[in-house]
JSON list of C-alpha atoms in Angstrom, two decimals:
[
{"chain": "A", "resi": 1, "resn": "GLY", "atom": "CA", "xyz": [-202.98, -125.59, 133.94]},
{"chain": "A", "resi": 2, "resn": "ASP", "atom": "CA", "xyz": [-201.12, -128.50, 135.11]},
{"chain": "A", "resi": 3, "resn": "SER", "atom": "CA", "xyz": [-200.94, -131.80, 133.02]},
{"chain": "A", "resi": 4, "resn": "VAL", "atom": "CA", "xyz": [-198.85, -135.13, 132.72]},
{"chain": "A", "resi": 5, "resn": "THR", "atom": "CA", "xyz": [-198.09, -136.68, 129.32]},
{"chain": "A", "resi": 6, "resn": "GLN", "atom": "CA", "xyz": [-197.05, -140.57, 129.30]},
{"chain": "A", "resi": 7, "resn": "MET", "atom": "CA", "xyz": [-195.90, -142.72, 126.45]},
{"chain": "A", "resi": 8, "resn": "GLU", "atom": "CA", "xyz": [-198.72, -144.26, 124.50]},
{"chain": "A", "resi": 9, "resn": "GLY", "atom": "CA", "xyz": [-199.60, -147.91, 124.75]},
{"chain": "A", "resi": 10, "resn": "PRO", "atom": "CA", "xyz": [-199.63, -150.66, 124.71]},
{"chain": "A", "resi": 11, "resn": "VAL", "atom": "CA", "xyz": [-196.30, -151.93, 125.47]},
{"chain": "A", "resi": 12, "resn": "THR", "atom": "CA", "xyz": [-195.50, -155.51, 124.81]},
{"chain": "A", "resi": 13, "resn": "LEU", "atom": "CA", "xyz": [-192.06, -156.83, 126.39]},
{"chain": "A", "resi": 14, "resn": "SER", "atom": "CA", "xyz": [-190.89, -160.51, 126.69]},
{"chain": "A", "resi": 15, "resn": "GLU", "atom": "CA", "xyz": [-190.36, -161.45, 130.35]},
{"chain": "A", "resi": 16, "resn": "GLU", "atom": "CA", "xyz": [-186.90, -160.27, 131.75]},
{"chain": "A", "resi": 17, "resn": "ALA", "atom": "CA", "xyz": [-186.85, -157.28, 129.48]},
{"chain": "A", "resi": 18, "resn": "CYS", "atom": "CA", "xyz": [-186.09, -154.08, 130.65]},
{"chain": "A", "resi": 19, "resn": "LEU", "atom": "CA", "xyz": [-189.04, -151.56, 130.79]},
{"chain": "A", "resi": 20, "resn": "THR", "atom": "CA", "xyz": [-189.18, -147.62, 130.47]},
{"chain": "A", "resi": 21, "resn": "ILE", "atom": "CA", "xyz": [-192.73, -146.04, 130.27]},
{"chain": "A", "resi": 22, "resn": "ASN", "atom": "CA", "xyz": [-191.99, -141.97, 129.94]},
{"chain": "A", "resi": 23, "resn": "CYS", "atom": "CA", "xyz": [-193.75, -139.25, 131.57]},
{"chain": "A", "resi": 24, "resn": "THR", "atom": "CA", "xyz": [-193.45, -135.46, 131.71]},
{"chain": "A", "resi": 25, "resn": "TYR", "atom": "CA", "xyz": [-195.40, -133.13, 133.36]},
{"chain": "A", "resi": 26, "resn": "THR", "atom": "CA", "xyz": [-196.21, -129.64, 133.27]},
{"chain": "A", "resi": 27, "resn": "ALA", "atom": "CA", "xyz": [-196.69, -128.03, 136.71]},
{"chain": "A", "resi": 28, "resn": "THR", "atom": "CA", "xyz": [-197.10, -123.86, 138.20]},
{"chain": "A", "resi": 29, "resn": "GLY", "atom": "CA", "xyz": [-195.65, -125.49, 141.00]},
{"chain": "A", "resi": 30, "resn": "TYR", "atom": "CA", "xyz": [-193.67, -128.18, 142.73]},
{"chain": "A", "resi": 31, "resn": "PRO", "atom": "CA", "xyz": [-195.84, -131.11, 142.46]},
{"chain": "A", "resi": 32, "resn": "SER", "atom": "CA", "xyz": [-195.10, -134.30, 143.98]},
{"chain": "A", "resi": 33, "resn": "LEU", "atom": "CA", "xyz": [-195.05, -137.15, 141.59]},
{"chain": "A", "resi": 34, "resn": "PHE", "atom": "CA", "xyz": [-196.44, -140.79, 141.73]},
{"chain": "A", "resi": 35, "resn": "TRP", "atom": "CA", "xyz": [-196.93, -144.06, 139.52]},
{"chain": "A", "resi": 36, "resn": "TYR", "atom": "CA", "xyz": [-200.65, -145.61, 139.99]},
{"chain": "A", "resi": 37, "resn": "VAL", "atom": "CA", "xyz": [-200.69, -149.39, 138.95]},
{"chain": "A", "resi": 38, "resn": "GLN", "atom": "CA", "xyz": [-204.20, -150.70, 137.93]},
{"chain": "A", "resi": 39, "resn": "TYR", "atom": "CA", "xyz": [-203.60, -154.72, 137.72]},
{"chain": "A", "resi": 40, "resn": "PRO", "atom": "CA", "xyz": [-206.45, -156.92, 135.86]},
{"chain": "A", "resi": 41, "resn": "GLY", "atom": "CA", "xyz": [-209.36, -156.94, 137.73]},
{"chain": "A", "resi": 42, "resn": "GLU", "atom": "CA", "xyz": [-208.19, -154.71, 140.28]},
{"chain": "A", "resi": 43, "resn": "GLY", "atom": "CA", "xyz": [-208.36, -151.24, 141.87]},
{"chain": "A", "resi": 44, "resn": "LEU", "atom": "CA", "xyz": [-205.88, -148.57, 141.35]},
{"chain": "A", "resi": 45, "resn": "GLN", "atom": "CA", "xyz": [-203.20, -148.65, 143.62]},
{"chain": "A", "resi": 46, "resn": "LEU", "atom": "CA", "xyz": [-200.07, -146.74, 144.50]},
{"chain": "A", "resi": 47, "resn": "LEU", "atom": "CA", "xyz": [-196.66, -147.92, 142.91]},
{"chain": "A", "resi": 48, "resn": "LEU", "atom": "CA", "xyz": [-194.26, -145.58, 144.01]},
{"chain": "A", "resi": 49, "resn": "LYS", "atom": "CA", "xyz": [-193.95, -141.51, 144.81]},
{"chain": "A", "resi": 50, "resn": "ALA", "atom": "CA", "xyz": [-191.28, -138.94, 144.86]},
{"chain": "A", "resi": 51, "resn": "THR", "atom": "CA", "xyz": [-192.13, -135.71, 146.61]},
{"chain": "A", "resi": 52, "resn": "LYS", "atom": "CA", "xyz": [-189.04, -133.40, 145.85]},
{"chain": "A", "resi": 53, "resn": "ALA", "atom": "CA", "xyz": [-186.66, -132.83, 143.03]},
{"chain": "A", "resi": 54, "resn": "ASP", "atom": "CA", "xyz": [-184.30, -135.37, 142.79]},
{"chain": "A", "resi": 55, "resn": "ASP", "atom": "CA", "xyz": [-186.28, -138.19, 145.03]},
{"chain": "A", "resi": 56, "resn": "LYS", "atom": "CA", "xyz": [-186.31, -142.18, 143.81]},
{"chain": "A", "resi": 57, "resn": "GLY", "atom": "CA", "xyz": [-189.24, -143.90, 144.21]},
{"chain": "A", "resi": 58, "resn": "SER", "atom": "CA", "xyz": [-189.18, -147.23, 144.24]},
{"chain": "A", "resi": 59, "resn": "ASN", "atom": "CA", "xyz": [-191.12, -150.26, 144.43]},
{"chain": "A", "resi": 60, "resn": "LYS", "atom": "CA", "xyz": [-191.68, -154.07, 143.39]},
{"chain": "A", "resi": 61, "resn": "GLY", "atom": "CA", "xyz": [-188.21, -153.56, 141.46]},
{"chain": "A", "resi": 62, "resn": "PHE", "atom": "CA", "xyz": [-189.71, -150.71, 139.74]},
{"chain": "A", "resi": 63, "resn": "GLU", "atom": "CA", "xyz": [-187.57, -147.01, 139.76]},
{"chain": "A", "resi": 64, "resn": "ALA", "atom": "CA", "xyz": [-188.15, -143.48, 139.18]},
{"chain": "A", "resi": 65, "resn": "THR", "atom": "CA", "xyz": [-186.35, -140.02, 139.55]},
{"chain": "A", "resi": 66, "resn": "TYR", "atom": "CA", "xyz": [-188.04, -136.75, 139.76]},
{"chain": "A", "resi": 67, "resn": "ARG", "atom": "CA", "xyz": [-186.07, -134.62, 137.52]},
{"chain": "A", "resi": 68, "resn": "LYS", "atom": "CA", "xyz": [-186.74, -131.22, 137.80]},
{"chain": "A", "resi": 69, "resn": "GLU", "atom": "CA", "xyz": [-184.45, -129.83, 135.06]},
{"chain": "A", "resi": 70, "resn": "THR", "atom": "CA", "xyz": [-186.15, -132.13, 132.72]},
{"chain": "A", "resi": 71, "resn": "THR", "atom": "CA", "xyz": [-189.93, -132.36, 134.21]},
{"chain": "A", "resi": 72, "resn": "SER", "atom": "CA", "xyz": [-189.86, -136.05, 133.69]},
{"chain": "A", "resi": 73, "resn": "PHE", "atom": "CA", "xyz": [-190.54, -139.20, 135.93]},
{"chain": "A", "resi": 74, "resn": "HIS", "atom": "CA", "xyz": [-189.77, -141.93, 133.94]},
{"chain": "A", "resi": 75, "resn": "LEU", "atom": "CA", "xyz": [-190.91, -145.71, 135.31]},
{"chain": "A", "resi": 76, "resn": "GLU", "atom": "CA", "xyz": [-188.14, -147.86, 134.91]},
{"chain": "A", "resi": 77, "resn": "LYS", "atom": "CA", "xyz": [-187.44, -151.73, 135.68]},
{"chain": "A", "resi": 78, "resn": "GLY", "atom": "CA", "xyz": [-184.39, -154.39, 135.05]},
{"chain": "A", "resi": 79, "resn": "SER", "atom": "CA", "xyz": [-186.16, -157.32, 134.48]},
{"chain": "A", "resi": 80, "resn": "VAL", "atom": "CA", "xyz": [-190.02, -157.41, 134.12]},
{"chain": "A", "resi": 81, "resn": "GLN", "atom": "CA", "xyz": [-192.46, -160.25, 134.98]},
{"chain": "A", "resi": 82, "resn": "VAL", "atom": "CA", "xyz": [-195.52, -162.14, 133.40]},
{"chain": "A", "resi": 83, "resn": "SER", "atom": "CA", "xyz": [-196.81, -160.73, 137.05]},
{"chain": "A", "resi": 84, "resn": "ASP", "atom": "CA", "xyz": [-196.10, -157.01, 136.06]},
{"chain": "A", "resi": 85, "resn": "SER", "atom": "CA", "xyz": [-198.95, -156.45, 133.09]},
{"chain": "A", "resi": 86, "resn": "ALA", "atom": "CA", "xyz": [-200.95, -153.90, 134.53]},
{"chain": "A", "resi": 87, "resn": "VAL", "atom": "CA", "xyz": [-201.89, -150.33, 133.43]},
{"chain": "A", "resi": 88, "resn": "TYR", "atom": "CA", "xyz": [-199.47, -147.93, 134.78]},
{"chain": "A", "resi": 89, "resn": "PHE", "atom": "CA", "xyz": [-200.51, -144.17, 135.17]},
{"chain": "A", "resi": 90, "resn": "CYS", "atom": "CA", "xyz": [-197.99, -141.22, 136.38]},
{"chain": "A", "resi": 91, "resn": "ALA", "atom": "CA", "xyz": [-199.81, -138.44, 138.10]},
{"chain": "A", "resi": 92, "resn": "LEU", "atom": "CA", "xyz": [-199.18, -135.62, 140.04]},
{"chain": "A", "resi": 93, "resn": "THR", "atom": "CA", "xyz": [-200.16, -133.73, 143.00]},
{"chain": "A", "resi": 94, "resn": "TYR", "atom": "CA", "xyz": [-199.35, -130.59, 145.43]},
{"chain": "A", "resi": 95, "resn": "TYR", "atom": "CA", "xyz": [-199.22, -131.06, 149.21]},
{"chain": "A", "resi": 96, "resn": "GLY", "atom": "CA", "xyz": [-199.06, -127.96, 151.75]},
{"chain": "A", "resi": 97, "resn": "GLY", "atom": "CA", "xyz": [-202.25, -126.79, 149.82]},
{"chain": "A", "resi": 98, "resn": "SER", "atom": "CA", "xyz": [-205.62, -127.85, 151.09]},
{"chain": "A", "resi": 99, "resn": "GLN", "atom": "CA", "xyz": [-206.71, -129.84, 147.90]},
{"chain": "A", "resi": 100, "resn": "GLY", "atom": "CA", "xyz": [-204.77, -132.65, 146.74]},
{"chain": "A", "resi": 101, "resn": "ASN", "atom": "CA", "xyz": [-206.65, -134.10, 143.85]},
{"chain": "A", "resi": 102, "resn": "LEU", "atom": "CA", "xyz": [-204.12, -136.37, 141.77]},
{"chain": "A", "resi": 103, "resn": "ILE", "atom": "CA", "xyz": [-203.89, -135.05, 137.98]},
{"chain": "A", "resi": 104, "resn": "PHE", "atom": "CA", "xyz": [-203.37, -138.00, 135.95]},
{"chain": "A", "resi": 105, "resn": "GLY", "atom": "CA", "xyz": [-201.72, -139.22, 132.61]},
{"chain": "A", "resi": 106, "resn": "LYS", "atom": "CA", "xyz": [-203.46, -141.23, 130.09]},
{"chain": "A", "resi": 107, "resn": "GLY", "atom": "CA", "xyz": [-202.20, -144.95, 131.41]},
{"chain": "A", "resi": 108, "resn": "THR", "atom": "CA", "xyz": [-200.07, -146.75, 129.81]},
{"chain": "A", "resi": 109, "resn": "LYS", "atom": "CA", "xyz": [-200.58, -150.61, 129.08]},
{"chain": "A", "resi": 110, "resn": "LEU", "atom": "CA", "xyz": [-198.01, -153.17, 129.71]},
{"chain": "A", "resi": 111, "resn": "SER", "atom": "CA", "xyz": [-198.16, -156.73, 128.69]},
{"chain": "A", "resi": 112, "resn": "VAL", "atom": "CA", "xyz": [-195.47, -159.23, 129.25]},
{"chain": "A", "resi": 113, "resn": "LYS", "atom": "CA", "xyz": [-195.20, -162.33, 127.79]},
{"chain": "A", "resi": 114, "resn": "PRO", "atom": "CA", "xyz": [-193.36, -165.68, 128.57]},
{"chain": "B", "resi": 1, "resn": "GLY", "atom": "CA", "xyz": [-208.59, -153.17, 157.72]},
{"chain": "B", "resi": 2, "resn": "ALA", "atom": "CA", "xyz": [-211.65, -152.19, 155.05]},
{"chain": "B", "resi": 3, "resn": "GLY", "atom": "CA", "xyz": [-210.64, -150.56, 152.45]},
{"chain": "B", "resi": 4, "resn": "VAL", "atom": "CA", "xyz": [-212.77, -148.45, 150.20]},
{"chain": "B", "resi": 5, "resn": "SER", "atom": "CA", "xyz": [-216.05, -149.31, 148.93]},
{"chain": "B", "resi": 6, "resn": "GLN", "atom": "CA", "xyz": [-218.39, -148.69, 146.07]},
{"chain": "B", "resi": 7, "resn": "SER", "atom": "CA", "xyz": [-221.51, -149.88, 144.95]},
{"chain": "B", "resi": 8, "resn": "PRO", "atom": "CA", "xyz": [-223.16, -151.11, 142.71]},
{"chain": "B", "resi": 9, "resn": "SER", "atom": "CA", "xyz": [-219.92, -152.77, 140.94]},
{"chain": "B", "resi": 10, "resn": "ASN", "atom": "CA", "xyz": [-222.13, -152.13, 137.80]},
{"chain": "B", "resi": 11, "resn": "LYS", "atom": "CA", "xyz": [-224.58, -150.11, 136.15]},
{"chain": "B", "resi": 12, "resn": "VAL", "atom": "CA", "xyz": [-226.55, -150.24, 133.45]},
{"chain": "B", "resi": 13, "resn": "THR", "atom": "CA", "xyz": [-228.89, -147.69, 132.66]},
{"chain": "B", "resi": 14, "resn": "GLU", "atom": "CA", "xyz": [-231.16, -146.39, 130.12]},
{"chain": "B", "resi": 15, "resn": "LYS", "atom": "CA", "xyz": [-230.27, -142.56, 128.52]},
{"chain": "B", "resi": 16, "resn": "GLY", "atom": "CA", "xyz": [-232.55, -139.74, 130.40]},
{"chain": "B", "resi": 17, "resn": "LYS", "atom": "CA", "xyz": [-232.45, -141.42, 133.77]},
{"chain": "B", "resi": 18, "resn": "ASP", "atom": "CA", "xyz": [-230.88, -140.68, 136.59]},
{"chain": "B", "resi": 19, "resn": "VAL", "atom": "CA", "xyz": [-228.42, -142.82, 139.07]},
{"chain": "B", "resi": 20, "resn": "GLU", "atom": "CA", "xyz": [-226.95, -142.99, 142.21]},
{"chain": "B", "resi": 21, "resn": "LEU", "atom": "CA", "xyz": [-223.30, -144.10, 143.04]},
{"chain": "B", "resi": 22, "resn": "ARG", "atom": "CA", "xyz": [-222.19, -145.04, 146.47]},
{"chain": "B", "resi": 23, "resn": "CYS", "atom": "CA", "xyz": [-218.70, -144.67, 148.02]},
{"chain": "B", "resi": 24, "resn": "ASP", "atom": "CA", "xyz": [-217.76, -145.64, 151.57]},
{"chain": "B", "resi": 25, "resn": "PRO", "atom": "CA", "xyz": [-214.19, -144.68, 152.59]},
{"chain": "B", "resi": 26, "resn": "ILE", "atom": "CA", "xyz": [-211.66, -145.87, 154.81]},
{"chain": "B", "resi": 27, "resn": "SER", "atom": "CA", "xyz": [-212.78, -145.07, 158.82]},
{"chain": "B", "resi": 28, "resn": "GLY", "atom": "CA", "xyz": [-211.20, -141.97, 159.68]},
{"chain": "B", "resi": 29, "resn": "HIS", "atom": "CA", "xyz": [-210.11, -140.59, 156.52]},
{"chain": "B", "resi": 30, "resn": "THR", "atom": "CA", "xyz": [-211.10, -137.00, 156.32]},
{"chain": "B", "resi": 31, "resn": "ALA", "atom": "CA", "xyz": [-210.29, -136.08, 152.83]},
{"chain": "B", "resi": 32, "resn": "LEU", "atom": "CA", "xyz": [-213.16, -137.84, 149.58]},
{"chain": "B", "resi": 33, "resn": "TYR", "atom": "CA", "xyz": [-212.03, -137.97, 146.10]},
{"chain": "B", "resi": 34, "resn": "TRP", "atom": "CA", "xyz": [-214.37, -138.92, 142.84]},
{"chain": "B", "resi": 35, "resn": "TYR", "atom": "CA", "xyz": [-212.79, -139.18, 139.53]},
{"chain": "B", "resi": 36, "resn": "ARG", "atom": "CA", "xyz": [-213.86, -140.84, 136.36]},
{"chain": "B", "resi": 37, "resn": "GLN", "atom": "CA", "xyz": [-211.84, -143.04, 133.81]},
{"chain": "B", "resi": 38, "resn": "SER", "atom": "CA", "xyz": [-213.10, -143.31, 130.65]},
{"chain": "B", "resi": 39, "resn": "LEU", "atom": "CA", "xyz": [-211.71, -144.37, 127.32]},
{"chain": "B", "resi": 40, "resn": "GLY", "atom": "CA", "xyz": [-209.88, -141.93, 125.46]},
{"chain": "B", "resi": 41, "resn": "GLN", "atom": "CA", "xyz": [-209.98, -139.40, 128.57]},
{"chain": "B", "resi": 42, "resn": "GLY", "atom": "CA", "xyz": [-208.05, -141.46, 131.33]},
{"chain": "B", "resi": 43, "resn": "LEU", "atom": "CA", "xyz": [-208.45, -140.34, 134.91]},
{"chain": "B", "resi": 44, "resn": "GLU", "atom": "CA", "xyz": [-210.47, -136.94, 135.58]},
{"chain": "B", "resi": 45, "resn": "PHE", "atom": "CA", "xyz": [-210.86, -135.85, 138.64]},
{"chain": "B", "resi": 46, "resn": "LEU", "atom": "CA", "xyz": [-214.59, -135.07, 139.40]},
{"chain": "B", "resi": 47, "resn": "ILE", "atom": "CA", "xyz": [-215.35, -133.71, 143.32]},
{"chain": "B", "resi": 48, "resn": "TYR", "atom": "CA", "xyz": [-213.48, -133.09, 146.16]},
{"chain": "B", "resi": 49, "resn": "PHE", "atom": "CA", "xyz": [-214.92, -133.47, 149.97]},
{"chain": "B", "resi": 50, "resn": "GLN", "atom": "CA", "xyz": [-212.36, -132.54, 153.36]},
{"chain": "B", "resi": 51, "resn": "GLY", "atom": "CA", "xyz": [-214.46, -132.84, 156.62]},
{"chain": "B", "resi": 52, "resn": "ASN", "atom": "CA", "xyz": [-217.38, -130.18, 156.71]},
{"chain": "B", "resi": 53, "resn": "SER", "atom": "CA", "xyz": [-215.73, -127.85, 154.32]},
{"chain": "B", "resi": 54, "resn": "ALA", "atom": "CA", "xyz": [-217.55, -126.85, 150.91]},
{"chain": "B", "resi": 55, "resn": "PRO", "atom": "CA", "xyz": [-216.87, -129.19, 148.49]},
{"chain": "B", "resi": 56, "resn": "ASP", "atom": "CA", "xyz": [-214.41, -128.37, 145.42]},
{"chain": "B", "resi": 57, "resn": "LYS", "atom": "CA", "xyz": [-216.86, -129.36, 142.32]},
{"chain": "B", "resi": 58, "resn": "SER", "atom": "CA", "xyz": [-213.90, -127.89, 139.82]},
{"chain": "B", "resi": 59, "resn": "GLY", "atom": "CA", "xyz": [-213.81, -131.06, 137.97]},
{"chain": "B", "resi": 60, "resn": "LEU", "atom": "CA", "xyz": [-217.57, -131.67, 137.55]},
{"chain": "B", "resi": 61, "resn": "PRO", "atom": "CA", "xyz": [-218.13, -131.74, 133.84]},
{"chain": "B", "resi": 62, "resn": "SER", "atom": "CA", "xyz": [-221.48, -130.77, 133.65]},
{"chain": "B", "resi": 63, "resn": "ASP", "atom": "CA", "xyz": [-224.62, -129.64, 136.17]},
{"chain": "B", "resi": 64, "resn": "ARG", "atom": "CA", "xyz": [-226.29, -132.98, 135.83]},
{"chain": "B", "resi": 65, "resn": "PHE", "atom": "CA", "xyz": [-223.37, -134.34, 138.00]},
{"chain": "B", "resi": 66, "resn": "SER", "atom": "CA", "xyz": [-223.49, -133.72, 142.02]},
{"chain": "B", "resi": 67, "resn": "ALA", "atom": "CA", "xyz": [-222.44, -135.13, 144.95]},
{"chain": "B", "resi": 68, "resn": "GLU", "atom": "CA", "xyz": [-222.94, -134.75, 148.88]},
{"chain": "B", "resi": 69, "resn": "ARG", "atom": "CA", "xyz": [-221.14, -136.42, 151.68]},
{"chain": "B", "resi": 70, "resn": "THR", "atom": "CA", "xyz": [-223.50, -137.28, 154.92]},
{"chain": "B", "resi": 71, "resn": "GLY", "atom": "CA", "xyz": [-221.51, -137.13, 158.10]},
{"chain": "B", "resi": 72, "resn": "GLY", "atom": "CA", "xyz": [-218.21, -136.94, 156.98]},
{"chain": "B", "resi": 73, "resn": "SER", "atom": "CA", "xyz": [-218.24, -140.44, 155.83]},
{"chain": "B", "resi": 74, "resn": "VAL", "atom": "CA", "xyz": [-220.05, -142.14, 152.77]},
{"chain": "B", "resi": 75, "resn": "SER", "atom": "CA", "xyz": [-220.99, -139.87, 149.38]},
{"chain": "B", "resi": 76, "resn": "THR", "atom": "CA", "xyz": [-223.33, -140.25, 146.52]},
{"chain": "B", "resi": 77, "resn": "LEU", "atom": "CA", "xyz": [-222.05, -138.86, 143.11]},
{"chain": "B", "resi": 78, "resn": "THR", "atom": "CA", "xyz": [-225.41, -138.60, 141.21]},
{"chain": "B", "resi": 79, "resn": "ILE", "atom": "CA", "xyz": [-225.75, -138.38, 137.82]},
{"chain": "B", "resi": 80, "resn": "GLN", "atom": "CA", "xyz": [-229.17, -136.72, 136.30]},
{"chain": "B", "resi": 81, "resn": "ARG", "atom": "CA", "xyz": [-230.62, -137.28, 132.77]},
{"chain": "B", "resi": 82, "resn": "THR", "atom": "CA", "xyz": [-227.92, -139.52, 131.89]},
{"chain": "B", "resi": 83, "resn": "GLN", "atom": "CA", "xyz": [-225.82, -139.70, 128.68]},
{"chain": "B", "resi": 84, "resn": "GLN", "atom": "CA", "xyz": [-224.45, -141.82, 126.85]},
{"chain": "B", "resi": 85, "resn": "GLU", "atom": "CA", "xyz": [-220.99, -139.87, 127.08]},
{"chain": "B", "resi": 86, "resn": "ASP", "atom": "CA", "xyz": [-221.58, -140.94, 130.94]},
{"chain": "B", "resi": 87, "resn": "SER", "atom": "CA", "xyz": [-220.47, -144.06, 130.35]},
{"chain": "B", "resi": 88, "resn": "ALA", "atom": "CA", "xyz": [-217.38, -144.69, 132.48]},
{"chain": "B", "resi": 89, "resn": "VAL", "atom": "CA", "xyz": [-215.86, -146.36, 135.46]},
{"chain": "B", "resi": 90, "resn": "TYR", "atom": "CA", "xyz": [-216.39, -143.96, 138.34]},
{"chain": "B", "resi": 91, "resn": "LEU", "atom": "CA", "xyz": [-213.67, -144.27, 141.20]},
{"chain": "B", "resi": 92, "resn": "CYS", "atom": "CA", "xyz": [-213.97, -143.20, 144.53]},
{"chain": "B", "resi": 93, "resn": "ALA", "atom": "CA", "xyz": [-210.59, -142.32, 147.27]},
{"chain": "B", "resi": 94, "resn": "SER", "atom": "CA", "xyz": [-209.82, -141.54, 150.36]},
{"chain": "B", "resi": 95, "resn": "SER", "atom": "CA", "xyz": [-206.96, -140.24, 152.02]},
{"chain": "B", "resi": 96, "resn": "LEU", "atom": "CA", "xyz": [-206.20, -139.68, 155.90]},
{"chain": "B", "resi": 97, "resn": "TYR", "atom": "CA", "xyz": [-205.83, -135.97, 155.77]},
{"chain": "B", "resi": 98, "resn": "PRO", "atom": "CA", "xyz": [-205.23, -133.67, 152.50]},
{"chain": "B", "resi": 99, "resn": "GLY", "atom": "CA", "xyz": [-201.91, -131.23, 152.07]},
{"chain": "B", "resi": 100, "resn": "ARG", "atom": "CA", "xyz": [-199.91, -133.92, 153.50]},
{"chain": "B", "resi": 101, "resn": "PRO", "atom": "CA", "xyz": [-198.03, -136.75, 151.34]},
{"chain": "B", "resi": 102, "resn": "TYR", "atom": "CA", "xyz": [-200.69, -139.11, 152.68]},
{"chain": "B", "resi": 103, "resn": "GLU", "atom": "CA", "xyz": [-201.61, -142.20, 149.84]},
{"chain": "B", "resi": 104, "resn": "GLN", "atom": "CA", "xyz": [-204.94, -141.89, 148.34]},
{"chain": "B", "resi": 105, "resn": "TYR", "atom": "CA", "xyz": [-206.58, -145.25, 148.64]},
{"chain": "B", "resi": 106, "resn": "PHE", "atom": "CA", "xyz": [-209.06, -146.29, 145.70]},
{"chain": "B", "resi": 107, "resn": "GLY", "atom": "CA", "xyz": [-212.30, -148.39, 145.63]},
{"chain": "B", "resi": 108, "resn": "PRO", "atom": "CA", "xyz": [-213.14, -150.92, 142.79]},
{"chain": "B", "resi": 109, "resn": "GLY", "atom": "CA", "xyz": [-215.14, -148.48, 141.15]},
{"chain": "B", "resi": 110, "resn": "THR", "atom": "CA", "xyz": [-218.51, -148.46, 139.76]},
{"chain": "B", "resi": 111, "resn": "ARG", "atom": "CA", "xyz": [-218.51, -149.29, 135.71]},
{"chain": "B", "resi": 112, "resn": "LEU", "atom": "CA", "xyz": [-221.59, -147.00, 134.38]},
{"chain": "B", "resi": 113, "resn": "THR", "atom": "CA", "xyz": [-223.05, -148.09, 131.30]},
{"chain": "B", "resi": 114, "resn": "VAL", "atom": "CA", "xyz": [-225.45, -145.97, 129.23]},
{"chain": "B", "resi": 115, "resn": "THR", "atom": "CA", "xyz": [-227.86, -147.66, 126.58]}
]
């Protein structure tokens, strides 16, 4: 079945460091890919998405490119801030069908130190 | 506008008791999803409702779990004869329409602790 694998955390960085959180997927079709973020004490919210190969999703300085050839969707940010401390989830779903439930990775906790 | 709301925010129950968790989706959203977030398992899909169609129950872990959605709006997830492994945060999400690239909006979750 379809699945998402993302790097285990926790990840601890100093402010202004570069961030990469790896995400790879296994899919039977052509899914859309997402990064969701869960800030401490808050609900899960969409960070960015890409709906087809070679698309780049971006938001709040974060970027991820849908790489079909490597089945990857790595999350990157050039300079992290303390406020980026959160748990990040990579996910996939299919559009065009009738369901659309998200399949999530296990999450990566990011802690950014001042 | 109002987001997805869930109640209660926290629930502590004794093993063997039944519990009901409630979700109020965003008004006008036709699709509603339940997920479970637990340590070691990450976020798992449980059940999906779309309008008046029969729900997709493929993610429910056992027959102790059931859910209903009344009037195409509010949904209740029921866990019968709770077990300690049911302890988790139960998340509800809604979206405008499935099969289209609409965002799923998540509620704050209900933290269930089974003692």
